[in-house]
Coordinates of C-alpha atoms in Angstrom, one line a residue:
M298 CA -8.8 17.9 -30.2
Q299 CA -6.6 19.0 -33.0
L300 CA -7.8 20.7 -36.2
V301 CA -5.5 20.8 -39.2
T302 CA -7.6 21.0 -42.3
A303 CA -11.0 22.4 -43.0
S304 CA -11.9 19.5 -45.2
G305 CA -11.1 16.9 -42.6
L306 CA -8.7 15.1 -45.0
P307 CA -5.1 14.4 -44.0
N308 CA -2.6 17.2 -44.7
Y309 CA -0.8 15.2 -47.4
T310 CA -3.9 15.0 -49.6
L311 CA -3.9 18.8 -50.1
G312 CA -0.8 18.8 -52.3
Q313 CA 0.6 22.3 -52.8
E314 CA -2.2 23.7 -50.6
R315 CA -1.2 21.7 -47.5
F316 CA -0.3 23.5 -44.3
R317 CA 3.5 24.1 -44.2
N318 CA 3.7 24.4 -40.4
K319 CA 2.3 20.9 -40.0
S320 CA 3.8 17.5 -41.0
K321 CA 2.4 16.0 -44.2
D322 CA 0.8 13.2 -42.2
A323 CA -1.0 15.5 -39.7
E324 CA -4.8 15.2 -39.7
N325 CA -7.7 16.3 -37.5
T326 CA -8.1 14.3 -34.3
L327 CA -11.4 14.5 -32.6
S328 CA -13.2 12.3 -30.1
A329 CA -16.7 11.0 -30.6
S330 CA -17.8 13.6 -28.1
D331 CA -16.1 16.4 -30.0
M332 CA -17.9 15.3 -33.2
A333 CA -21.2 15.3 -31.4
I334 CA -20.7 18.8 -30.1
I335 CA -19.9 20.0 -33.7
I336 CA -23.0 18.3 -35.0
S337 CA -25.2 19.7 -32.3
H338 CA -24.1 23.3 -33.2
L339 CA -24.5 22.6 -36.9
L340 CA -28.1 21.2 -36.6
K341 CA -29.2 24.1 -34.3
K342 CA -27.8 26.9 -36.4
Y343 CA -28.3 25.4 -39.9
P344 CA -31.1 22.8 -39.7
Q345 CA -31.6 23.2 -43.5
V346 CA -28.5 21.1 -44.0
L347 CA -30.8 18.1 -43.5
N348 CA -32.6 19.0 -46.7
T349 CA -29.4 18.0 -48.5
T350 CA -28.2 15.1 -46.3
K351 CA -31.5 13.2 -46.6
V352 CA -31.3 13.0 -50.4
A353 CA -30.4 9.4 -51.3
K354 CA -29.8 9.9 -55.1
S355 CA -29.5 12.8 -57.5
S356 CA -28.3 13.6 -61.0
F357 CA -25.9 16.5 -61.7
V358 CA -26.2 18.2 -65.0
D359 CA -23.1 19.7 -66.7
G360 CA -24.1 20.9 -70.1
K361 CA -25.1 17.7 -72.0
T362 CA -23.5 15.5 -69.4
I363 CA -25.7 14.0 -66.7
T364 CA -23.9 12.3 -63.8
P365 CA -26.1 10.2 -61.4
M366 CA -24.7 10.1 -57.9
Q367 CA -25.6 8.2 -54.8
N368 CA -25.3 9.4 -51.2
W369 CA -22.5 7.7 -49.2
N370 CA -24.9 7.4 -46.3
W371 CA -26.3 4.0 -47.2
M372 CA -28.9 4.0 -44.4
L373 CA -31.1 6.4 -46.4
K374 CA -34.3 5.0 -47.9
G375 CA -33.6 3.3 -51.2
L376 CA -30.0 2.4 -50.4
S377 CA -28.4 -0.9 -49.4
Q378 CA -28.4 -0.4 -45.6
Y379 CA -31.8 1.2 -45.2
D380 CA -33.9 -0.1 -42.3
P381 CA -37.4 1.3 -41.7
N382 CA -36.7 1.0 -37.9
Y383 CA -34.0 3.6 -38.2
P384 CA -35.1 6.3 -40.7
V385 CA -32.0 8.5 -40.5
D386 CA -31.9 11.7 -42.5
G387 CA -28.1 12.4 -42.3
L388 CA -25.4 13.2 -41.7
K389 CA -21.8 12.4 -42.7
T390 CA -19.4 9.6 -43.5
G391 CA -15.7 9.8 -43.4
T392 CA -12.7 7.5 -43.8
T393 CA -8.9 7.8 -43.2
D394 CA -6.3 5.3 -42.4
A395 CA -6.0 6.5 -38.8
A396 CA -9.7 6.9 -38.1
G397 CA -11.0 3.9 -39.9
A398 CA -14.6 4.0 -41.3
C399 CA -16.6 6.7 -39.4
F400 CA -20.3 7.7 -39.6
A401 CA -22.3 10.4 -37.8
S402 CA -26.0 9.7 -38.1
T403 CA -29.0 11.7 -37.0
I404 CA -32.6 10.7 -36.6
K405 CA -35.8 12.4 -35.3
K406 CA -37.5 10.3 -32.7
N407 CA -40.4 11.2 -30.4
G408 CA -39.9 14.9 -30.5
R409 CA -36.1 14.9 -30.0
R410 CA -33.2 14.6 -32.5
L411 CA -30.7 11.8 -31.7
V412 CA -27.1 11.8 -32.9
T413 CA -24.8 8.8 -33.0
V414 CA -21.1 8.8 -33.8
V415 CA -19.3 5.6 -34.9
M416 CA -15.5 5.7 -35.3
G417 CA -12.9 3.1 -36.2
A418 CA -15.2 0.7 -37.9
Q419 CA -13.9 -2.0 -40.3
H420 CA -13.2 -0.8 -43.8
T421 CA -12.0 -3.8 -45.9
S422 CA -13.1 -2.2 -49.2
G423 CA -15.3 0.6 -50.6
N424 CA -18.3 -1.8 -50.3
D425 CA -17.8 -2.6 -46.6
P426 CA -21.0 -1.6 -44.7
S427 CA -19.5 -2.0 -41.2
R428 CA -20.0 1.6 -40.1
F429 CA -23.7 1.3 -40.8
I430 CA -24.1 -2.1 -39.1
Q431 CA -22.5 -0.6 -36.0
T432 CA -24.8 2.4 -36.1
K433 CA -27.8 0.1 -36.3
K434 CA -26.5 -1.7 -33.2
L435 CA -26.1 1.5 -31.4
L436 CA -29.6 2.8 -32.3
K437 CA -31.1 -0.6 -31.3
Y438 CA -29.4 -0.4 -27.9
I439 CA -30.8 3.1 -27.4
F440 CA -34.4 2.1 -28.4
D441 CA -34.2 -1.2 -26.5
N442 CA -33.1 0.4 -23.2
Y443 CA -34.3 4.0 -23.3
S444 CA -37.6 5.8 -24.1
S445 CA -38.6 9.4 -24.5
K446 CA -40.7 10.9 -21.8
K447 CA -42.4 14.3 -22.0
I448 CA -42.1 16.7 -19.1
K449 CA -45.1 18.9 -19.5
Q450 CA -45.3 22.7 -18.9
G451 CA -46.4 23.2 -15.3
F452 CA -45.0 19.9 -14.1
S453 CA -43.8 20.0 -10.5
F454 CA -40.9 17.8 -9.3
A455 CA -41.5 16.2 -5.9
S456 CA -37.9 16.8 -4.8
A457 CA -37.9 20.5 -5.7
R458 CA -41.4 21.8 -5.3
R459 CA -40.8 25.0 -3.3
V460 CA -38.1 27.5 -2.9
K461 CA -37.4 30.1 -0.3
V462 CA -38.4 33.7 -1.1
I463 CA -36.4 36.7 0.1
N464 CA -38.3 39.9 0.8
G465 CA -41.6 38.4 -0.3
K466 CA -45.0 38.6 1.3
E467 CA -44.8 34.8 1.3
K468 CA -41.8 33.0 2.7
S469 CA -41.7 30.4 0.0
A470 CA -43.1 29.7 -3.5
S471 CA -43.9 26.7 -5.7
V472 CA -41.8 26.4 -8.8
Y473 CA -42.9 24.6 -12.0
V474 CA -41.5 23.6 -15.4
K475 CA -41.7 26.6 -17.7
E476 CA -41.7 24.9 -21.1
S477 CA -42.6 21.3 -22.1
T478 CA -39.5 19.2 -23.0
V479 CA -38.7 15.7 -23.9
V480 CA -36.0 13.7 -22.2
W481 CA -34.6 10.2 -22.9
L482 CA -34.5 8.0 -19.8
P483 CA -33.9 4.3 -19.1
K484 CA -37.2 2.6 -19.8
K485 CA -37.7 1.6 -16.1
Q486 CA -37.2 5.1 -14.8
Q487 CA -40.3 7.2 -14.3
L488 CA -40.4 11.0 -14.1
S489 CA -41.4 10.6 -10.4
D490 CA -38.1 8.8 -9.8
L491 CA -35.9 11.6 -11.2
K492 CA -33.5 13.2 -8.7
V493 CA -33.9 17.0 -9.2
K494 CA -32.1 20.0 -7.7
F495 CA -33.3 23.6 -8.1
S496 CA -30.5 25.9 -9.2
K497 CA -31.1 28.4 -6.4
N498 CA -31.6 28.0 -2.7
K499 CA -33.7 31.2 -2.7
I500 CA -35.3 33.7 -5.1
H501 CA -35.9 37.4 -4.5
A502 CA -39.2 39.2 -4.6
P503 CA -40.7 40.5 -6.8
Q504 CA -41.1 37.8 -9.5
I505 CA -43.6 37.8 -12.4
S506 CA -45.7 34.8 -13.2
G507 CA -44.4 33.0 -16.3
K508 CA -40.9 34.5 -16.2
T509 CA -37.8 32.2 -15.6
V510 CA -36.9 32.2 -12.0
G511 CA -34.2 29.4 -12.1
K512 CA -33.5 26.0 -13.5
F513 CA -34.2 22.4 -12.5
Y514 CA -31.2 20.2 -12.8
L515 CA -31.7 16.5 -13.5
I516 CA -29.0 14.9 -11.3
N517 CA -26.7 12.5 -13.1
K518 CA -28.2 13.3 -16.5
P519 CA -25.1 14.9 -18.1
V520 CA -25.0 17.5 -20.9
L521 CA -22.7 17.3 -23.9
N522 CA -19.6 19.4 -23.4
S523 CA -20.5 20.4 -19.9
N524 CA -19.9 19.1 -16.3
K525 CA -23.4 20.3 -15.4
D526 CA -26.6 18.2 -15.3
F527 CA -29.5 18.5 -17.8
A528 CA -31.3 21.8 -17.1
I529 CA -35.0 22.7 -17.5
K530 CA -36.2 26.3 -17.0
A531 CA -38.4 26.9 -14.0
T532 CA -41.1 29.5 -13.4
V533 CA -43.8 30.5 -10.9
H534 CA -47.6 30.5 -11.6
Q535 CA -48.5 33.5 -9.5
D536 CA -46.8 36.9 -9.1
I537 CA -44.6 37.1 -6.1
K538 CA -45.0 40.5 -4.4
Q539 CA -42.5 42.2 -2.2
A540 CA -43.1 42.6 1.5
N541 CA -43.4 46.1 2.9
L542 CA -40.3 48.3 3.4
L543 CA -39.9 47.7 7.2
V544 CA -39.9 43.9 6.7
R545 CA -37.3 44.2 4.0
I546 CA -35.0 46.3 6.2
W547 CA -35.4 43.8 9.0
N548 CA -34.6 40.9 6.7
R549 CA -31.5 42.6 5.5
L550 CA -30.2 43.2 9.0
F551 CA -31.0 39.7 10.2
N552 CA -29.3 38.1 7.1
Q553 CA -26.1 40.1 7.7
Q554 CA -25.9 38.9 11.3
Q555 CA -26.6 35.3 10.3
N556 CA -23.9 35.3 7.5
S557 CA -21.4 36.7 10.0
S558 CA -22.2 33.9 12.5
E559 CA -21.9 31.2 9.8
K560 CA -18.5 32.5 8.7
E561 CA -17.2 32.3 12.3
N562 CA -18.6 28.8 12.8
Y563 CA -17.1 27.7 9.5
S564 CA -13.7 28.9 10.4
I565 CA -13.8 26.9 13.6
A566 CA -15.1 23.7 12.0
T567 CA -12.9 23.6 8.9
P568 CA -9.7 21.9 10.2
Q569 CA -10.2 18.1 10.1
K570 CA -7.7 15.3 9.9
R571 CA -7.9 13.1 6.8
K572 CA -8.2 9.9 8.9
N573 CA -11.6 11.1 10.0
F574 CA -12.9 10.7 6.5
Q575 CA -11.8 7.0 6.1
P576 CA -14.5 4.5 7.0
Y577 CA -11.9 1.7 7.7
Q578 CA -8.5 1.6 9.3
D579 CA -5.5 1.4 7.0
P580 CA -3.9 -2.0 6.9
K581 CA -0.3 -2.2 8.3
D582 CA 1.2 -3.2 4.9
L583 CA -0.3 -0.2 3.0
V584 CA 2.3 1.6 1.0
K585 CA 3.0 5.3 1.5
A586 CA 0.5 7.8 0.0
G587 CA 1.7 9.1 -3.4
T588 CA 3.1 5.6 -4.5
W589 CA 1.7 5.1 -8.0
D590 CA 4.0 2.4 -9.4
K591 CA 3.4 -0.3 -6.9
K592 CA 0.5 -2.3 -5.5
S593 CA -1.2 -0.4 -2.6
E594 CA -0.7 -3.4 -0.2
N595 CA 2.4 -5.6 0.0
K596 CA 0.6 -8.8 -0.7
E597 CA -1.0 -10.5 -3.7
H598 CA -4.2 -9.0 -5.1
P599 CA -7.2 -11.2 -4.2
N600 CA -8.9 -13.4 -6.8
L601 CA -12.1 -11.5 -7.4
T602 CA -13.9 -14.4 -8.9
K603 CA -13.6 -16.2 -5.5
V604 CA -14.5 -13.3 -3.2
K605 CA -17.8 -14.0 -1.3
G606 CA -20.1 -11.0 -1.3
L607 CA -17.9 -8.9 -3.6
W608 CA -18.4 -5.2 -3.9
I609 CA -16.3 -2.0 -4.0
R610 CA -16.5 0.9 -1.6
V611 CA -14.9 4.3 -2.5
S612 CA -14.2 7.1 0.1
L613 CA -13.7 10.3 -1.9
K614 CA -12.4 12.5 1.0
G615 CA -10.6 9.5 2.5
N616 CA -8.8 8.9 -0.8
R617 CA -9.2 5.1 -0.5
T618 CA -10.9 2.4 -2.5
Y619 CA -11.8 -0.8 -0.8
I620 CA -12.4 -4.3 -2.1
M621 CA -15.2 -5.6 0.1
S622 CA -16.3 -9.1 1.1
D623 CA -19.7 -8.5 2.6
K624 CA -19.0 -6.1 5.4
K625 CA -15.2 -6.6 5.5
P626 CA -12.5 -4.8 3.5
I627 CA -10.1 -7.4 2.2
Y628 CA -7.9 -5.1 0.1
T629 CA -7.3 -1.3 0.4
M630 CA -6.1 0.8 -2.5
L631 CA -4.8 4.4 -2.5
S632 CA -7.1 6.4 -4.8
T633 CA -7.9 9.9 -6.0
G634 CA -11.4 11.0 -6.7
G635 CA -12.9 14.2 -8.2
S636 CA -11.9 17.7 -7.2
Y637 CA -14.3 19.5 -4.9
H638 CA -16.0 22.7 -5.8
K639 CA -18.3 24.3 -3.2
N640 CA -18.1 21.1 -1.2
K641 CA -19.3 19.0 -4.1
S642 CA -17.0 16.5 -5.8
N643 CA -16.7 16.0 -9.6
T644 CA -17.2 12.4 -8.8
P645 CA -20.9 11.5 -8.4
T646 CA -21.8 9.7 -5.2
G647 CA -24.3 6.8 -5.0
T648 CA -24.5 3.1 -6.0
Y649 CA -23.3 2.0 -9.4
Y650 CA -22.2 -1.2 -11.1
I651 CA -19.2 -2.2 -13.1
Q652 CA -20.0 -2.0 -16.9
H653 CA -18.6 -3.8 -19.9
E654 CA -16.3 -1.0 -21.1
R655 CA -12.7 -1.6 -20.2
G656 CA -9.2 -1.4 -21.9
N657 CA -5.5 -1.0 -21.6
N658 CA -5.3 2.7 -22.2
F659 CA -7.0 5.8 -23.5
Y660 CA -6.3 9.5 -24.3
N661 CA -8.6 12.4 -23.8
Y662 CA -7.7 15.2 -26.3
K663 CA -9.9 17.8 -24.6
L664 CA -8.2 17.3 -21.3
N665 CA -4.8 16.6 -22.9
E666 CA -4.2 13.6 -20.7
G667 CA -4.7 9.9 -20.7
A668 CA -4.4 6.9 -18.4
E669 CA -3.5 3.2 -18.4
Y670 CA -6.0 0.3 -17.7
Y671 CA -9.6 1.4 -17.2
V672 CA -13.0 -0.1 -16.4
S673 CA -16.3 1.8 -16.5
W674 CA -18.7 2.1 -13.6
K675 CA -21.1 4.8 -14.9
D676 CA -22.4 6.2 -18.2
H677 CA -20.5 3.5 -20.3
G678 CA -17.1 5.0 -20.6
I679 CA -17.5 8.4 -18.9
Y680 CA -16.8 7.5 -15.3
L681 CA -14.0 5.0 -14.8
F682 CA -11.5 3.4 -12.5
H683 CA -8.1 4.0 -14.2
S684 CA -4.5 4.6 -13.4
V685 CA -2.9 7.9 -12.5
P686 CA -2.9 10.3 -15.5
T687 CA -0.4 10.0 -18.4
K688 CA 0.9 12.8 -20.6
P689 CA 0.5 13.0 -24.4
D690 CA 3.8 11.1 -24.8
G691 CA 2.5 8.3 -22.5
T692 CA 4.7 9.0 -19.5
V693 CA 3.1 9.4 -16.1
S694 CA 2.2 12.9 -14.9
E695 CA 4.1 12.7 -11.6
K696 CA 2.6 15.9 -10.3
E697 CA -0.9 14.4 -10.5
A698 CA 0.3 11.0 -9.4
K699 CA 1.7 12.3 -6.1
K700 CA -1.9 13.1 -5.1
L701 CA -2.7 9.4 -5.0
G702 CA -4.1 8.5 -1.5
K703 CA -3.5 12.1 -0.4
S704 CA -6.0 14.5 -2.0
P705 CA -8.8 14.7 -4.6
G706 CA -7.9 16.0 -8.0
S707 CA -9.6 14.1 -10.9
H708 CA -12.2 15.2 -13.3
G709 CA -14.6 12.7 -12.0
C710 CA -13.0 9.3 -12.4
I711 CA -11.3 7.3 -9.7
R712 CA -7.5 7.1 -10.1
L713 CA -5.5 4.1 -8.8
S714 CA -1.9 3.0 -9.0
I715 CA -0.8 1.4 -12.2
P716 CA -0.6 -2.2 -10.8
D717 CA -3.9 -1.8 -9.0
S718 CA -5.7 -0.3 -12.0
K719 CA -4.4 -3.1 -14.3
W720 CA -5.5 -5.8 -11.8
L721 CA -9.0 -4.2 -11.4
A722 CA -9.6 -3.5 -15.1
T723 CA -8.7 -7.1 -16.1
T724 CA -10.4 -9.1 -13.4
V725 CA -13.4 -7.3 -11.8
P726 CA -16.6 -8.9 -13.0
V727 CA -19.3 -6.9 -14.9
G728 CA -22.1 -6.1 -12.5
T729 CA -20.0 -5.7 -9.4
K730 CA -21.6 -3.2 -7.1
V731 CA -19.7 0.1 -6.6
V732 CA -20.7 2.4 -3.7
I733 CA -19.2 5.9 -3.7
K734 CA -19.4 8.2 -0.7
N735 CA -17.7 11.4 0.4
N736 CA -16.5 9.7 3.6

C-alpha cells in the first residue's frame, strides 16, 4: 500500500498543491483487499455515509442557478445499470490511467452487508459501463454459490461443545454462541459441517452465565486483514463456581508438576531429522536444496494432461511437493510452505482443488514482495503455488529463496523454483486435487 494524496487522484492533478517529496506521476496504490479494509472501517464508524451514496440524482442550488447532477454509481435505482437483483446503495467509483475503471459496491443482504471491489475494468470512454457489468458478475457468483446462514444465540457446535474448567466444582462446562450472527457459506455447507475450534483449551472458575468466556473460530473462514479465522463470542448458560480452597491448592501443585514433566519430555523429543517428515524418498536426480533457478529434477517435466490419476501431495515439514500418479510420485519438487507458530503452519492442511486463478506474476503491497507464475488452490487467489519471492524491483529475494526445500517460511502459499512454478501454473488442470499435510 502507498498513500500519496488524500483525494486519491494522481499527484500531478493537484497543480501547485502537489506533494513535492513525491514524483508528479505518483499516486495511491492499494490492493482490492486494502480497499475493502478501508470500506469496512468507513461503514462501521460512519454508516450515515450511505444516506448520501444511495442518492441517484439531486439538484444543487447556487443562487438562481440550479444544477442537476447524477451519481456516478450507475447501479442505483433509476440509472442505466440498475438491476433489482442487486440493489446496491453505494459506494464509490474511481478512474486513473494506472488503475483503470474501479468501483466499490455495497449491498445489504440477509442481515449482512456485502462489499465488492472491482479494479482495472475497461474504460474506453466516459460512457463505458464495464466496471458495473463486472460488479454484477461478481455479485451473481456470490449469490449463485453462497448463502447466508444464521447461527443463533445459544447454538452449540458439535466439534467444540465442552471446555475444561480449572478450579471449578465441575471439571468441564458446555459453551454456546453468545450472540446470534449471520455468516455466508457455500450453499452445500451446513452449520453442522463447520470445523470449529474453541479459542482456549481451558477456562478458569468462577465464570458468570452470559459473560464472554472465549471465542469459537470457524476454521478456514478467513477474516479481512487478519490471519485468524472468523470468530464468534462464546458464553456459558450456568454460573461456574469455584471448588473449595483445598481442591484449588491441590490442582495448583499438580499442574506445576505436570508442566515440569512436559517440558522435560519436550526437550527430549524435539530433535528430529528432516527426512523423517518426508513421505517419499528423494529421487537420485533431485537438485540441491536451495536451488531456485532450475527444475527440481534433472529431467523433463511430465505432461500433466497425460498423467493417469493425477493429484498433488504437499509435505509442509518435509519441504517437498509431489506430482502423483495414483499412489506413485512421478516428479518431486523442492518447496517451502508456511512458517510455523505454536506448531501450526500458516498453510492450511487438508484437501483442496486447483482453481481458475493463475498468472505470470503478482505483487503484494502489504507484504512488500511478489512472485512469478502462480496458480490458486484455495480461496480464489489467496493461497497459491508460486515461485520463490521477488523484491519490489522484480529481482529474486535470495535470502528467502535459499529456504527452498530446506525450511518453512511463507505466509501461507507454497513456494517453488521459478521453472517448476512456471510449468505448474501454465499446465496443471483446473480441478486437480491437492492434498496438504504436515508430514
